[in-house]
Amino acid sequence: AEYTRLRADWGMTAIRFLITWSAIEPAQGHYDDAYLDWVRARIQLARAAGLAVVIDMHQDVYGEGFGFDGAPAWTCDAANYASFTPKEPWGLNYAAPEVMACFDHLWSDAATRGALTAAWKHVAEALADEPAVIGFDLLNEPSWGSHAVGSFERDVLQPFYEDTIAAVRTVAPHWVAFVEPSNSRNLGFATSLQPFAAPNVVYAPHLYDVAAEQTGGFDPAKATALMEDAVDLADEAEVLGAPRWIGEYGGQSADPEIA
């Protein structure tokens, strides 16, 4: 019923379906195929409602070890979880040294980074034959950890994207790759991603008003700035030689004044 409402009442033609690495690979090297069967069943419901699906590997504040969603706990030193004290609003937790350490480990440790790529390949093996799936969003709002913001996307994130796109397409060559900039883009930093060697890549940034996210309210005086940012995102997509697809934006259906 929810999928039907999205299509019939909202006019949506596609959904971004969130999955998490912790659900796919709860123990190192052991995939939960029952979870992927659950995902398949819901993708089939979306198809029946006339919706295309982009599968999104989601994370918020790294993963389950910090009480959020994303990476499984085994991917980082448990000492980081033990010493972590959560803050409000929740986005501030990205600056916690423990969270930064886990992102640093993900990006610098070839085995851990490779495990995420392998998990994506396993997802593709399980779902490549689902006709509703048109593509995959490689990682939600990836964070730079302690790496220099200005070079993180070029030096760290893009090579991960390139490797993972290649791995997924060994089993799902028809899937379109939706690539996100670092979550620094939400703070106003222009992306430093470069044109991709792989074909069929879509630039998939998010569009938020930072103040609205922090306070829960939107100031109409900022509407012009928000739309100008949307134009900037289109310009960045043009540099990448890719379409722009905004995967998230601020708003609630019940009240347009609330972000």
Short mmCIF file of C-alpha atoms in Angstrom, two decimals:
data_model
loop_
_atom_site.label_atom_id
_atom_site.label_comp_id
_atom_site.label_asym_id
_atom_site.label_seq_id
_atom_site.Cartn_x
_atom_site.Cartn_y
_atom_site.Cartn_z
CA ALA A 1 0.00 0.00 0.00
CA GLU A 2 2.85 2.41 0.76
CA TYR A 3 4.45 1.79 -2.62
CA THR A 4 1.12 2.26 -4.38
CA ARG A 5 0.63 5.57 -2.55
CA LEU A 6 4.08 6.77 -3.61
CA ARG A 7 3.25 6.08 -7.24
CA ALA A 8 -0.43 7.02 -7.39
CA ASP A 9 -0.67 9.89 -4.89
CA TRP A 10 2.83 11.38 -4.91
CA GLY A 11 3.62 10.72 -8.57
CA MET A 12 6.99 9.12 -7.79
CA THR A 13 8.40 6.87 -10.49
CA ALA A 14 11.40 5.58 -8.53
CA ILE A 15 12.50 4.93 -4.96
CA ARG A 16 15.85 4.84 -3.23
CA PHE A 17 15.74 1.57 -1.28
CA LEU A 18 18.04 1.58 1.77
CA ILE A 19 20.12 -1.46 2.73
CA THR A 20 22.93 -1.68 5.29
CA TRP A 21 26.25 -3.47 5.28
CA SER A 22 25.63 -4.66 8.85
CA ALA A 23 22.49 -6.49 7.68
CA ILE A 24 24.22 -7.99 4.64
CA GLU A 25 27.37 -9.18 6.46
CA PRO A 26 26.65 -9.29 10.21
CA ALA A 27 29.68 -11.50 10.83
CA GLN A 28 32.90 -11.15 8.88
CA GLY A 29 32.74 -13.24 5.72
CA HIS A 30 29.20 -14.49 6.41
CA TYR A 31 26.36 -13.02 4.34
CA ASP A 32 22.75 -13.05 5.48
CA ASP A 33 20.92 -14.19 2.38
CA ALA A 34 17.61 -14.29 4.27
CA TYR A 35 17.93 -10.51 4.58
CA LEU A 36 18.51 -10.19 0.84
CA ASP A 37 15.44 -12.38 0.25
CA TRP A 38 13.52 -9.86 2.39
CA VAL A 39 14.90 -7.05 0.24
CA ARG A 40 13.95 -8.89 -2.95
CA ALA A 41 10.36 -9.31 -1.77
CA ARG A 42 10.02 -5.58 -1.18
CA ILE A 43 11.61 -4.70 -4.49
CA GLN A 44 9.04 -6.93 -6.15
CA LEU A 45 6.29 -5.00 -4.36
CA ALA A 46 7.80 -1.77 -5.70
CA ARG A 47 7.84 -3.20 -9.21
CA ALA A 48 4.19 -4.21 -8.91
CA ALA A 49 3.38 -0.61 -7.99
CA GLY A 50 5.19 0.69 -11.07
CA LEU A 51 8.31 1.94 -9.29
CA ALA A 52 11.93 1.65 -10.40
CA VAL A 53 14.46 0.99 -7.61
CA VAL A 54 17.89 2.41 -6.81
CA ILE A 55 19.52 0.35 -4.06
CA ASP A 56 21.36 2.54 -1.56
CA MET A 57 24.09 1.27 0.79
CA HIS A 58 23.14 3.45 3.72
CA GLN A 59 25.16 4.69 6.67
CA ASP A 60 24.71 7.31 9.36
CA VAL A 61 27.61 7.96 11.78
CA TYR A 62 29.56 5.01 10.37
CA GLY A 63 27.54 2.10 11.67
CA GLU A 64 25.95 -0.09 14.29
CA GLY A 65 28.85 0.06 16.74
CA PHE A 66 27.90 3.66 17.50
CA GLY A 67 24.19 2.92 17.72
CA PHE A 68 23.43 4.09 14.18
CA ASP A 69 23.20 2.23 10.87
CA GLY A 70 25.74 1.24 8.28
CA ALA A 71 28.91 -0.76 8.77
CA PRO A 72 28.87 -3.90 10.94
CA ALA A 73 30.57 -3.64 14.31
CA TRP A 74 33.37 -6.03 13.33
CA THR A 75 34.79 -3.52 10.84
CA CYS A 76 36.36 -1.29 13.52
CA ASP A 77 38.15 -1.57 16.85
CA ALA A 78 35.58 -2.11 19.61
CA ALA A 79 37.51 0.32 21.83
CA ASN A 80 36.17 3.13 19.66
CA TYR A 81 32.60 2.11 20.42
CA ALA A 82 33.29 1.75 24.14
CA SER A 83 34.64 5.28 24.57
CA PHE A 84 32.07 6.99 22.33
CA THR A 85 29.58 9.44 23.88
CA PRO A 86 26.73 10.41 21.52
CA LYS A 87 25.86 14.07 20.96
CA GLU A 88 22.84 16.01 19.76
CA PRO A 89 22.06 16.96 17.09
CA TRP A 90 23.13 13.61 15.74
CA GLY A 91 25.22 15.00 12.87
CA LEU A 92 27.80 16.29 15.35
CA ASN A 93 28.83 12.69 15.98
CA TYR A 94 30.75 12.62 12.70
CA ALA A 95 33.33 14.86 14.41
CA ALA A 96 33.82 12.44 17.32
CA PRO A 97 37.39 11.07 17.27
CA GLU A 98 36.09 7.51 17.58
CA VAL A 99 33.86 7.88 14.53
CA MET A 100 36.64 9.53 12.56
CA ALA A 101 38.97 6.67 13.51
CA CYS A 102 36.54 4.12 12.10
CA PHE A 103 36.20 6.00 8.83
CA ASP A 104 39.98 6.32 8.66
CA HIS A 105 40.28 2.57 9.12
CA LEU A 106 37.69 1.86 6.44
CA TRP A 107 39.46 4.01 3.89
CA SER A 108 43.05 3.08 4.76
CA ASP A 109 42.70 -0.66 5.42
CA ALA A 110 42.56 -2.50 2.11
CA ALA A 111 40.91 -5.57 3.61
CA THR A 112 38.05 -3.63 5.21
CA ARG A 113 37.49 -1.45 2.18
CA GLY A 114 37.61 -4.57 0.00
CA ALA A 115 35.02 -6.25 2.22
CA LEU A 116 32.56 -3.46 1.49
CA THR A 117 33.20 -3.85 -2.23
CA ALA A 118 32.71 -7.62 -1.88
CA ALA A 119 29.45 -7.07 0.00
CA TRP A 120 28.20 -4.93 -2.87
CA LYS A 121 29.14 -7.66 -5.34
CA HIS A 122 27.18 -10.17 -3.25
CA VAL A 123 24.14 -7.89 -3.31
CA ALA A 124 24.43 -7.70 -7.09
CA GLU A 125 24.69 -11.47 -7.36
CA ALA A 126 21.48 -11.79 -5.35
CA LEU A 127 19.46 -9.07 -7.09
CA ALA A 128 20.87 -8.57 -10.59
CA ASP A 129 17.90 -10.38 -12.13
CA GLU A 130 15.29 -8.10 -10.52
CA PRO A 131 13.93 -6.00 -13.40
CA ALA A 132 12.87 -3.12 -11.12
CA VAL A 133 16.46 -2.43 -10.03
CA ILE A 134 17.98 0.18 -12.30
CA GLY A 135 21.06 1.03 -10.26
CA PHE A 136 23.01 1.24 -7.05
CA ASP A 137 23.94 4.19 -4.81
CA LEU A 138 27.36 3.11 -3.58
CA LEU A 139 27.43 4.75 -0.13
CA ASN A 140 25.26 7.30 1.61
CA GLU A 141 27.06 10.55 2.51
CA PRO A 142 30.56 9.07 2.91
CA SER A 143 32.63 10.90 5.52
CA TRP A 144 36.29 11.83 5.20
CA GLY A 145 37.37 10.98 8.76
CA SER A 146 40.61 12.84 9.42
CA HIS A 147 41.65 13.02 5.77
CA ALA A 148 41.96 16.48 4.24
CA VAL A 149 38.50 17.48 3.03
CA GLY A 150 39.77 19.03 -0.17
CA SER A 151 41.48 15.90 -1.45
CA PHE A 152 39.39 13.12 0.12
CA GLU A 153 37.05 12.61 -2.81
CA ARG A 154 39.78 12.64 -5.43
CA ASP A 155 42.38 10.56 -3.57
CA VAL A 156 40.26 8.16 -1.49
CA LEU A 157 36.59 8.08 -2.37
CA GLN A 158 36.82 7.99 -6.16
CA PRO A 159 39.21 5.01 -6.28
CA PHE A 160 36.83 3.11 -3.99
CA TYR A 161 33.94 3.99 -6.27
CA GLU A 162 35.81 2.91 -9.39
CA ASP A 163 36.80 -0.45 -7.85
CA THR A 164 33.29 -1.13 -6.56
CA ILE A 165 31.57 -0.19 -9.82
CA ALA A 166 33.86 -2.61 -11.65
CA ALA A 167 33.16 -5.41 -9.14
CA VAL A 168 29.38 -4.96 -9.23
CA ARG A 169 29.30 -4.86 -13.00
CA THR A 170 30.95 -8.25 -13.30
CA VAL A 171 27.54 -9.62 -12.31
CA ALA A 172 25.18 -6.68 -12.96
CA PRO A 173 26.60 -4.88 -16.00
CA HIS A 174 23.27 -3.13 -16.63
CA TRP A 175 23.12 -1.37 -13.25
CA VAL A 176 23.62 2.40 -13.35
CA ALA A 177 26.09 3.68 -10.73
CA PHE A 178 24.83 6.54 -8.53
CA VAL A 179 27.84 8.23 -6.91
CA GLU A 180 27.56 10.64 -4.02
CA PRO A 181 30.03 13.33 -3.03
CA SER A 182 31.35 13.31 0.52
CA ASN A 183 29.00 14.61 3.19
CA SER A 184 31.17 17.73 3.11
CA ARG A 185 29.01 18.72 0.12
CA ASN A 186 26.10 19.23 2.53
CA LEU A 187 28.27 21.79 4.31
CA GLY A 188 28.86 23.76 1.11
CA PHE A 189 32.16 22.30 -0.14
CA ALA A 190 32.07 21.76 -3.90
CA THR A 191 32.79 18.20 -4.98
CA SER A 192 36.27 17.28 -6.19
CA LEU A 193 35.11 14.10 -7.92
CA GLN A 194 36.44 13.80 -11.44
CA PRO A 195 34.83 12.32 -14.59
CA PHE A 196 34.55 8.57 -14.22
CA ALA A 197 36.19 6.10 -16.56
CA ALA A 198 33.20 3.79 -16.22
CA PRO A 199 30.09 4.49 -18.30
CA ASN A 200 26.56 5.05 -16.99
CA VAL A 201 27.46 7.01 -13.86
CA VAL A 202 25.00 9.45 -12.25
CA TYR A 203 26.01 12.23 -9.88
CA ALA A 204 23.76 11.76 -6.83
CA PRO A 205 24.25 14.57 -4.29
CA HIS A 206 21.85 15.64 -1.55
CA LEU A 207 20.26 19.06 -1.17
CA TYR A 208 19.75 20.42 2.32
CA ASP A 209 19.60 23.70 4.14
CA VAL A 210 22.03 23.16 7.02
CA ALA A 211 20.23 25.51 9.41
CA ALA A 212 16.91 23.80 8.74
CA GLU A 213 18.45 20.41 9.49
CA GLN A 214 19.77 21.64 12.82
CA THR A 215 16.67 23.48 14.02
CA GLY A 216 13.85 21.56 12.34
CA GLY A 217 12.50 24.65 10.59
CA PHE A 218 13.01 26.32 7.22
CA ASP A 219 13.43 30.05 6.74
CA PRO A 220 11.72 31.04 3.45
CA ALA A 221 14.32 33.78 3.08
CA LYS A 222 16.84 31.04 2.28
CA ALA A 223 14.83 29.60 -0.61
CA THR A 224 16.85 31.48 -3.22
CA ALA A 225 20.15 30.25 -1.79
CA LEU A 226 18.83 26.69 -1.76
CA MET A 227 17.83 26.87 -5.41
CA GLU A 228 21.19 28.40 -6.29
CA ASP A 229 22.83 25.41 -4.63
CA ALA A 230 20.71 23.12 -6.80
CA VAL A 231 22.09 24.95 -9.85
CA ASP A 232 25.62 24.50 -8.50
CA LEU A 233 24.96 20.76 -8.21
CA ALA A 234 23.87 20.73 -11.85
CA ASP A 235 27.09 22.51 -12.81
CA GLU A 236 29.14 19.92 -10.90
CA ALA A 237 27.29 17.14 -12.71
CA GLU A 238 28.10 18.77 -16.05
CA VAL A 239 31.81 18.82 -15.17
CA LEU A 240 31.54 15.10 -14.37
CA GLY A 241 29.77 14.46 -17.65
CA ALA A 242 26.93 12.88 -15.67
CA PRO A 243 23.24 13.52 -15.02
CA ARG A 244 22.32 15.09 -11.68
CA TRP A 245 19.97 13.07 -9.45
CA ILE A 246 19.19 14.52 -6.03
CA GLY A 247 18.85 11.49 -3.76
CA GLU A 248 17.74 13.37 -0.63
CA TYR A 249 16.25 16.75 0.10
CA GLY A 250 14.80 18.42 3.19
CA GLY A 251 11.11 18.30 3.81
CA GLN A 252 8.26 16.41 5.42
CA SER A 253 5.05 15.58 3.63
CA ALA A 254 2.90 16.50 6.64
CA ASP A 255 4.29 20.03 6.97
CA PRO A 256 6.36 21.81 4.30
CA GLU A 257 7.61 24.28 6.91
CA ILE A 258 9.56 21.53 8.69
CA ALA A 259 12.84 20.17 7.35
#
